[in-house]
Amino acid sequence: MATIADVARIAGVSLSTVSHVLNGTRFVRPETEKAVRDAIAATGYTPNSLARSLARASTNSVGIAISAVSNPYFSDIIRAVESECAALDMTIFLADTHDIPERELQVVQALHQHRVDGIILAPSTTSSERSVTYLRENKIPAVLVDRLVSAEFDQVGVYNAESVERLVDHLVGLGHRRIGMVPGQPGFATTLERIAGYRSAVARHGIDAEDDLIAPGSIDIDSAADSAEGLMRVAHPPTAILAGNNLATIGVMRGLRRGGFAVPRDVALVGFDDFDWADSFEPRLTVVAQPCLDIGRVAANLLLERIKDPDKPPTTTRLQTSLIVRDSCGSHLRRPASPNRDRNA
Amino acid sequence: MATIADVARIAGVSLSTVSHVLNGTRFVRPETEKAVRDAIAATGYTPNSLARSLARASTNSVGIAISAVSNPYFSDIIRAVESECAALDMTIFLADTHDIPERELQVVQALHQHRVDGIILAPSTTSSERSVTYLRENKIPAVLVDRLVSAEFDQVGVYNAESVERLVDHLVGLGHRRIGMVPGQPGFATTLERIAGYRSAVARHGIDAEDDLIAPGSIDIDSAADSAEGLMRVAHPPTAILAGNNLATIGVMRGLRRGGFAVPRDVALVGFDDFDWADSFEPRLTVVAQPCLDIGRVAANLLLERIKDPDKPPTTTRLQTSLIVRDSCGSHLRRPASPNRDRNA
DNA sequence: TTTCAAATGGCTACCATTGCCGATGTCGCC
DNA sequence: GGCGACATCGGCAATGGTAGCCATTTGAAA
């Protein structure tokens, strides 16, 4: 593998000149530049990014610490971040936190050791966890996505409570007064906010709010399925279920099907997070959709700003969700008194 | 940020000794080692991976060049690769090819410049494309996944033709004799193999094989939807449709719905690739499922072997798919003469 | 001849690794 | 007490590209 020294030797110039030609950091005569470029072509030289990053003290890369595994919802975010960064010739380190705090810390440390310029993190647990502490103590430019746990960092998420309230409003508008909830991952900031939104909406409408209507948090599809089955076995089972995220939604459907319940005939269902197949398969789900691409875009831009200016005050951004009404509540069957067939925020 | 020199100074030893303590590369007295470790703790020193990689000429990282964006099928593969690599303390560079040859080359070059130890690539086009040439010319350890385009590399994929043949067999077993196909991305090796499998099976059964039964390749969900609508408008529309991959399946459903056709009432549907929601939403799809986790696992291990021994002969691995029979062909309605309700390979 | 500018060379710090050679120090043995 | 054997560790160099600084060379203008 050719080095810059080889290029310099063949071009008959100094190391400095080759470097300056490569980076445009000072003027060189057109003839000299051509000699250098010819030598580069002849040797097939490509700069060693490691040495370059070492000297520049900047790697032109960002790390994404996210649970890309269990959460398909993140792939759109990653996609948007990748797209923004690629436009600026930055590369992406992807590391999977598996949503386990311990692993999350390891992953953040690994990214730091690789000297990424900044980190986008979806923190697993609620408050100042070790990984967040690590970011703060090492002054690593960072943006938190999805779960907003610390206002000392730049953060991007959605209005979780309000979105759930809109789902509850929708159900109440259709006449439902016993609404069950199958939340997402227990302990996550998003989960807590969404449960709070549920409680708030239910209280506002003055309808049933027994604790047995809220299932425990679900860690995967199957536990959500179990929760749904459990919900339908209580004394007065709900007439509608609200699923706390994409995996919970699939799980609830699986559980209901297993229990012999049809949606929306036996029970209505609304979900948090949309799917691109949701308009083609039955039951066509009524959901609130997150602007995943926007989240990723905003996160990437916030991070790049933060890298440029590490001392600017951190901002927390919440984006709007969209209520997409389809058929999973039977709203096309039993029309309510107050029709609210809104399609968008 | 502390450097190894700071540690050496505080511990009162040489640079060499600190390095040897860190890497266990030569014996040091327990007292000396303790002094070094104390100094590391005191300074909060973490080695600079860049300098380390530069000196070692190995980055302990692998690059994944894949279209993670448009293809959710790859997330399981990425997950498996990440898992295997994490166990060996290797990190992952993720770069998105967007399945565009030009971008694919850029991405491979970027990974190479970052001096990854090896690359896992899902090549977009059929034969020796520029990115594959680049890998070969620069002798980069590499494994090709999904689309098997060059036996000079290690490769991992599935039996595409055979899998499609099983789907056709299943349909024929149910009495279908006009079977349409909506293939995946045009030009991809997988697509060509799956079309070949379709043609072969159709010929073997001696049933209709007009060219208008094979739609053009679909680049996304919507183009697959258009293809499905188109298929249903031909003179003698098919009684069953075979979708060439996950996106095509969703697209076909969307198109059929738009055209007012119900599955399986008006037309049967089988798909390539399974979904984790497919057992809960209607129509419950009959599909062949790829062992994505295994593909990723095998790919990671092949790459690590290849890095260790760059000169061993390349191997091509094809894995078995599983036929999962559900309800999207109406097999639960009109039982055929020969019942083949097989659930697995 | 002096003066000046243009163009480029040379140098250095950045940082950890690793093998090699050399410099101590220590111990046992005669 | 002197000598060899060995344990332990220091010093050095090469690996790489960057970017700013100063020095140098060359040619042209004054």
mmCIF file of C-alpha atoms in Angstrom, chain B residues 168-339:
data_model
loop_
_atom_site.group_PDB
_atom_site.id
_atom_site.type_symbol
_atom_site.label_atom_id
_atom_site.label_comp_id
_atom_site.label_asym_id
_atom_site.label_seq_id
_atom_site.Cartn_x
_atom_site.Cartn_y
_atom_site.Cartn_z
ATOM 1 C CA VAL B 168 -44.887 -22.793 -7.097
ATOM 2 C CA ASP B 169 -45.281 -26.451 -6.182
ATOM 3 C CA HIS B 170 -47.453 -25.427 -3.290
ATOM 4 C CA LEU B 171 -49.671 -23.322 -5.517
ATOM 5 C CA VAL B 172 -49.903 -25.983 -8.173
ATOM 6 C CA GLY B 173 -50.796 -28.477 -5.485
ATOM 7 C CA LEU B 174 -53.761 -26.286 -4.683
ATOM 8 C CA GLY B 175 -54.895 -26.369 -8.275
ATOM 9 C CA HIS B 176 -53.468 -23.108 -9.586
ATOM 10 C CA ARG B 177 -52.352 -23.132 -13.183
ATOM 11 C CA ARG B 178 -52.015 -19.434 -13.890
ATOM 12 C CA ILE B 179 -49.415 -18.065 -11.528
ATOM 13 C CA GLY B 180 -48.146 -14.514 -11.778
ATOM 14 C CA MET B 181 -44.853 -13.276 -10.412
ATOM 15 C CA VAL B 182 -43.869 -9.864 -9.093
ATOM 16 C CA PRO B 183 -40.089 -10.060 -8.760
ATOM 17 C CA GLY B 184 -37.856 -7.946 -6.536
ATOM 18 C CA GLN B 185 -35.185 -5.483 -7.576
ATOM 19 C CA PRO B 186 -34.459 -5.817 -11.285
ATOM 20 C CA GLY B 187 -31.016 -7.104 -12.159
ATOM 21 C CA PHE B 188 -30.146 -8.457 -8.746
ATOM 22 C CA ALA B 189 -28.681 -11.922 -8.570
ATOM 23 C CA THR B 190 -31.399 -12.998 -6.164
ATOM 24 C CA THR B 191 -34.088 -11.724 -8.495
ATOM 25 C CA LEU B 192 -32.657 -13.539 -11.476
ATOM 26 C CA GLU B 193 -32.334 -16.779 -9.559
ATOM 27 C CA ARG B 194 -35.883 -16.526 -8.265
ATOM 28 C CA ILE B 195 -37.265 -15.837 -11.727
ATOM 29 C CA ALA B 196 -35.289 -18.807 -13.008
ATOM 30 C CA GLY B 197 -36.798 -20.937 -10.272
ATOM 31 C CA TYR B 198 -40.260 -19.780 -11.251
ATOM 32 C CA ARG B 199 -39.684 -20.550 -14.923
ATOM 33 C CA SER B 200 -38.222 -23.925 -14.124
ATOM 34 C CA ALA B 201 -41.093 -24.943 -11.845
ATOM 35 C CA VAL B 202 -43.715 -23.684 -14.234
ATOM 36 C CA ALA B 203 -42.109 -25.597 -17.084
ATOM 37 C CA ARG B 204 -41.853 -28.714 -14.973
ATOM 38 C CA HIS B 205 -45.570 -28.591 -14.247
ATOM 39 C CA GLY B 206 -46.353 -27.842 -17.869
ATOM 40 C CA ILE B 207 -48.569 -24.901 -16.995
ATOM 41 C CA ASP B 208 -49.082 -21.457 -18.481
ATOM 42 C CA ALA B 209 -45.901 -19.443 -18.723
ATOM 43 C CA GLU B 210 -46.736 -16.410 -20.807
ATOM 44 C CA ASP B 211 -44.326 -13.563 -20.334
ATOM 45 C CA ASP B 212 -47.113 -11.223 -19.293
ATOM 46 C CA LEU B 213 -47.381 -13.262 -16.112
ATOM 47 C CA ILE B 214 -43.996 -11.995 -14.992
ATOM 48 C CA ALA B 215 -44.108 -8.358 -13.988
ATOM 49 C CA PRO B 216 -41.005 -6.202 -14.318
ATOM 50 C CA GLY B 217 -38.770 -5.983 -11.279
ATOM 51 C CA SER B 218 -40.000 -3.735 -8.511
ATOM 52 C CA ILE B 219 -37.726 -1.209 -6.918
ATOM 53 C CA ASP B 220 -40.024 -0.405 -4.007
ATOM 54 C CA ILE B 221 -43.422 -1.112 -2.487
ATOM 55 C CA ASP B 222 -45.316 1.169 -4.817
ATOM 56 C CA SER B 223 -43.841 -0.168 -8.021
ATOM 57 C CA ALA B 224 -44.717 -3.664 -6.833
ATOM 58 C CA ALA B 225 -48.242 -2.428 -6.174
ATOM 59 C CA ASP B 226 -48.461 -1.138 -9.724
ATOM 60 C CA SER B 227 -47.157 -4.444 -11.031
ATOM 61 C CA ALA B 228 -49.808 -6.365 -9.140
ATOM 62 C CA GLU B 229 -52.553 -4.154 -10.489
ATOM 63 C CA GLY B 230 -51.133 -4.611 -13.946
ATOM 64 C CA LEU B 231 -51.053 -8.390 -13.606
ATOM 65 C CA MET B 232 -54.727 -8.470 -12.712
ATOM 66 C CA ARG B 233 -55.620 -6.473 -15.812
ATOM 67 C CA VAL B 234 -54.230 -8.876 -18.417
ATOM 68 C CA ALA B 235 -56.548 -10.936 -20.566
ATOM 69 C CA HIS B 236 -56.467 -14.029 -18.391
ATOM 70 C CA PRO B 237 -55.414 -12.776 -14.992
ATOM 71 C CA PRO B 238 -53.527 -15.139 -12.696
ATOM 72 C CA THR B 239 -55.290 -16.994 -9.902
ATOM 73 C CA ALA B 240 -52.171 -16.777 -7.764
ATOM 74 C CA ILE B 241 -49.296 -14.346 -7.388
ATOM 75 C CA LEU B 242 -45.790 -15.022 -6.187
ATOM 76 C CA ALA B 243 -43.980 -12.032 -4.671
ATOM 77 C CA GLY B 244 -40.226 -12.030 -5.064
ATOM 78 C CA ASN B 245 -39.243 -10.503 -1.741
ATOM 79 C CA ASN B 246 -40.568 -8.778 1.370
ATOM 80 C CA LEU B 247 -41.163 -5.385 -0.211
ATOM 81 C CA ALA B 248 -42.767 -6.949 -3.243
ATOM 82 C CA THR B 249 -45.135 -8.869 -0.983
ATOM 83 C CA ILE B 250 -46.327 -5.731 0.767
ATOM 84 C CA GLY B 251 -46.585 -3.960 -2.559
ATOM 85 C CA VAL B 252 -48.635 -6.735 -4.121
ATOM 86 C CA MET B 253 -51.063 -6.607 -1.214
ATOM 87 C CA ARG B 254 -51.339 -2.865 -1.576
ATOM 88 C CA GLY B 255 -51.938 -3.154 -5.301
ATOM 89 C CA LEU B 256 -54.492 -5.928 -4.986
ATOM 90 C CA ARG B 257 -56.386 -4.004 -2.353
ATOM 91 C CA ARG B 258 -56.369 -0.934 -4.524
ATOM 92 C CA GLY B 259 -57.709 -2.971 -7.401
ATOM 93 C CA GLY B 260 -60.472 -4.362 -5.239
ATOM 94 C CA PHE B 261 -59.127 -7.923 -5.052
ATOM 95 C CA ALA B 262 -59.229 -9.876 -1.799
ATOM 96 C CA VAL B 263 -56.656 -12.462 -0.778
ATOM 97 C CA PRO B 264 -57.178 -15.375 -0.874
ATOM 98 C CA ARG B 265 -60.780 -15.048 -2.081
ATOM 99 C CA ASP B 266 -59.999 -13.547 -5.502
ATOM 100 C CA VAL B 267 -56.367 -14.450 -5.843
ATOM 101 C CA ALA B 268 -53.841 -16.465 -3.862
ATOM 102 C CA LEU B 269 -50.575 -14.949 -2.681
ATOM 103 C CA VAL B 270 -47.262 -16.431 -1.638
ATOM 104 C CA GLY B 271 -44.187 -14.462 -0.721
ATOM 105 C CA PHE B 272 -40.454 -14.705 -0.360
ATOM 106 C CA ASP B 273 -39.348 -13.606 3.150
ATOM 107 C CA ASP B 274 -41.328 -13.875 6.349
ATOM 108 C CA PHE B 275 -42.515 -11.118 8.722
ATOM 109 C CA ASP B 276 -42.920 -11.342 12.453
ATOM 110 C CA TRP B 277 -46.438 -9.952 12.143
ATOM 111 C CA ALA B 278 -47.422 -12.352 9.374
ATOM 112 C CA ASP B 279 -49.120 -14.809 11.705
ATOM 113 C CA SER B 280 -51.405 -12.161 13.208
ATOM 114 C CA PHE B 281 -52.645 -10.050 10.339
ATOM 115 C CA GLU B 282 -54.936 -11.018 7.482
ATOM 116 C CA PRO B 283 -54.245 -12.454 5.071
ATOM 117 C CA ARG B 284 -51.848 -14.600 7.019
ATOM 118 C CA LEU B 285 -49.129 -15.024 4.444
ATOM 119 C CA THR B 286 -47.758 -18.267 3.142
ATOM 120 C CA VAL B 287 -44.068 -17.639 2.586
ATOM 121 C CA VAL B 288 -40.605 -19.088 2.437
ATOM 122 C CA ALA B 289 -38.540 -17.660 5.278
ATOM 123 C CA GLN B 290 -34.830 -17.050 5.089
ATOM 124 C CA PRO B 291 -32.645 -17.911 8.070
ATOM 125 C CA CYS B 292 -31.406 -14.322 8.373
ATOM 126 C CA LEU B 293 -29.681 -14.777 11.692
ATOM 127 C CA ASP B 294 -27.803 -17.759 10.348
ATOM 128 C CA ILE B 295 -26.803 -15.866 7.239
ATOM 129 C CA GLY B 296 -25.314 -13.110 9.366
ATOM 130 C CA ARG B 297 -23.629 -15.564 11.653
ATOM 131 C CA VAL B 298 -22.072 -17.531 8.839
ATOM 132 C CA ALA B 299 -20.985 -14.351 7.074
ATOM 133 C CA ALA B 300 -19.288 -12.988 10.177
ATOM 134 C CA ASN B 301 -17.458 -16.215 10.844
ATOM 135 C CA LEU B 302 -16.359 -16.576 7.238
ATOM 136 C CA LEU B 303 -15.000 -13.044 7.320
ATOM 137 C CA LEU B 304 -13.083 -13.575 10.543
ATOM 138 C CA GLU B 305 -11.583 -16.759 9.094
ATOM 139 C CA ARG B 306 -10.702 -14.921 5.916
ATOM 140 C CA ILE B 307 -8.968 -12.157 7.870
ATOM 141 C CA LYS B 308 -6.932 -14.732 9.733
ATOM 142 C CA ASP B 309 -6.009 -16.637 6.597
ATOM 143 C CA PRO B 310 -6.345 -14.540 3.436
ATOM 144 C CA ASP B 311 -5.196 -17.341 1.181
ATOM 145 C CA LYS B 312 -7.616 -20.125 1.937
ATOM 146 C CA PRO B 313 -9.894 -21.089 -0.926
ATOM 147 C CA PRO B 314 -13.208 -19.179 -0.964
ATOM 148 C CA THR B 315 -16.415 -20.990 -0.191
ATOM 149 C CA THR B 316 -19.979 -20.381 -1.256
ATOM 150 C CA THR B 317 -22.606 -21.291 1.320
ATOM 151 C CA ARG B 318 -26.270 -21.641 0.547
ATOM 152 C CA LEU B 319 -28.690 -22.113 3.400
ATOM 153 C CA GLN B 320 -32.114 -23.731 3.393
ATOM 154 C CA THR B 321 -35.293 -21.686 3.570
ATOM 155 C CA SER B 322 -38.450 -22.766 5.411
ATOM 156 C CA LEU B 323 -41.840 -23.013 3.793
ATOM 157 C CA ILE B 324 -44.409 -21.613 6.187
ATOM 158 C CA VAL B 325 -47.949 -22.393 5.099
ATOM 159 C CA ARG B 326 -50.640 -20.068 6.373
ATOM 160 C CA ASP B 327 -53.878 -18.884 4.816
ATOM 161 C CA SER B 328 -53.033 -16.594 1.927
ATOM 162 C CA CYS B 329 -53.638 -19.289 -0.665
ATOM 163 C CA GLY B 330 -56.957 -20.375 0.678
ATOM 164 C CA SER B 331 -55.490 -23.793 1.379
ATOM 165 C CA HIS B 332 -57.683 -23.908 4.449
ATOM 166 C CA LEU B 333 -60.706 -23.485 2.229
ATOM 167 C CA ARG B 334 -60.325 -25.546 -0.891
ATOM 168 C CA ARG B 335 -58.346 -28.548 0.194
ATOM 169 C CA PRO B 336 -56.430 -30.041 -2.692
ATOM 170 C CA ALA B 337 -56.207 -33.692 -3.595
ATOM 171 C CA SER B 338 -52.677 -33.918 -2.278
ATOM 172 C CA PRO B 339 -52.472 -32.199 1.067
#
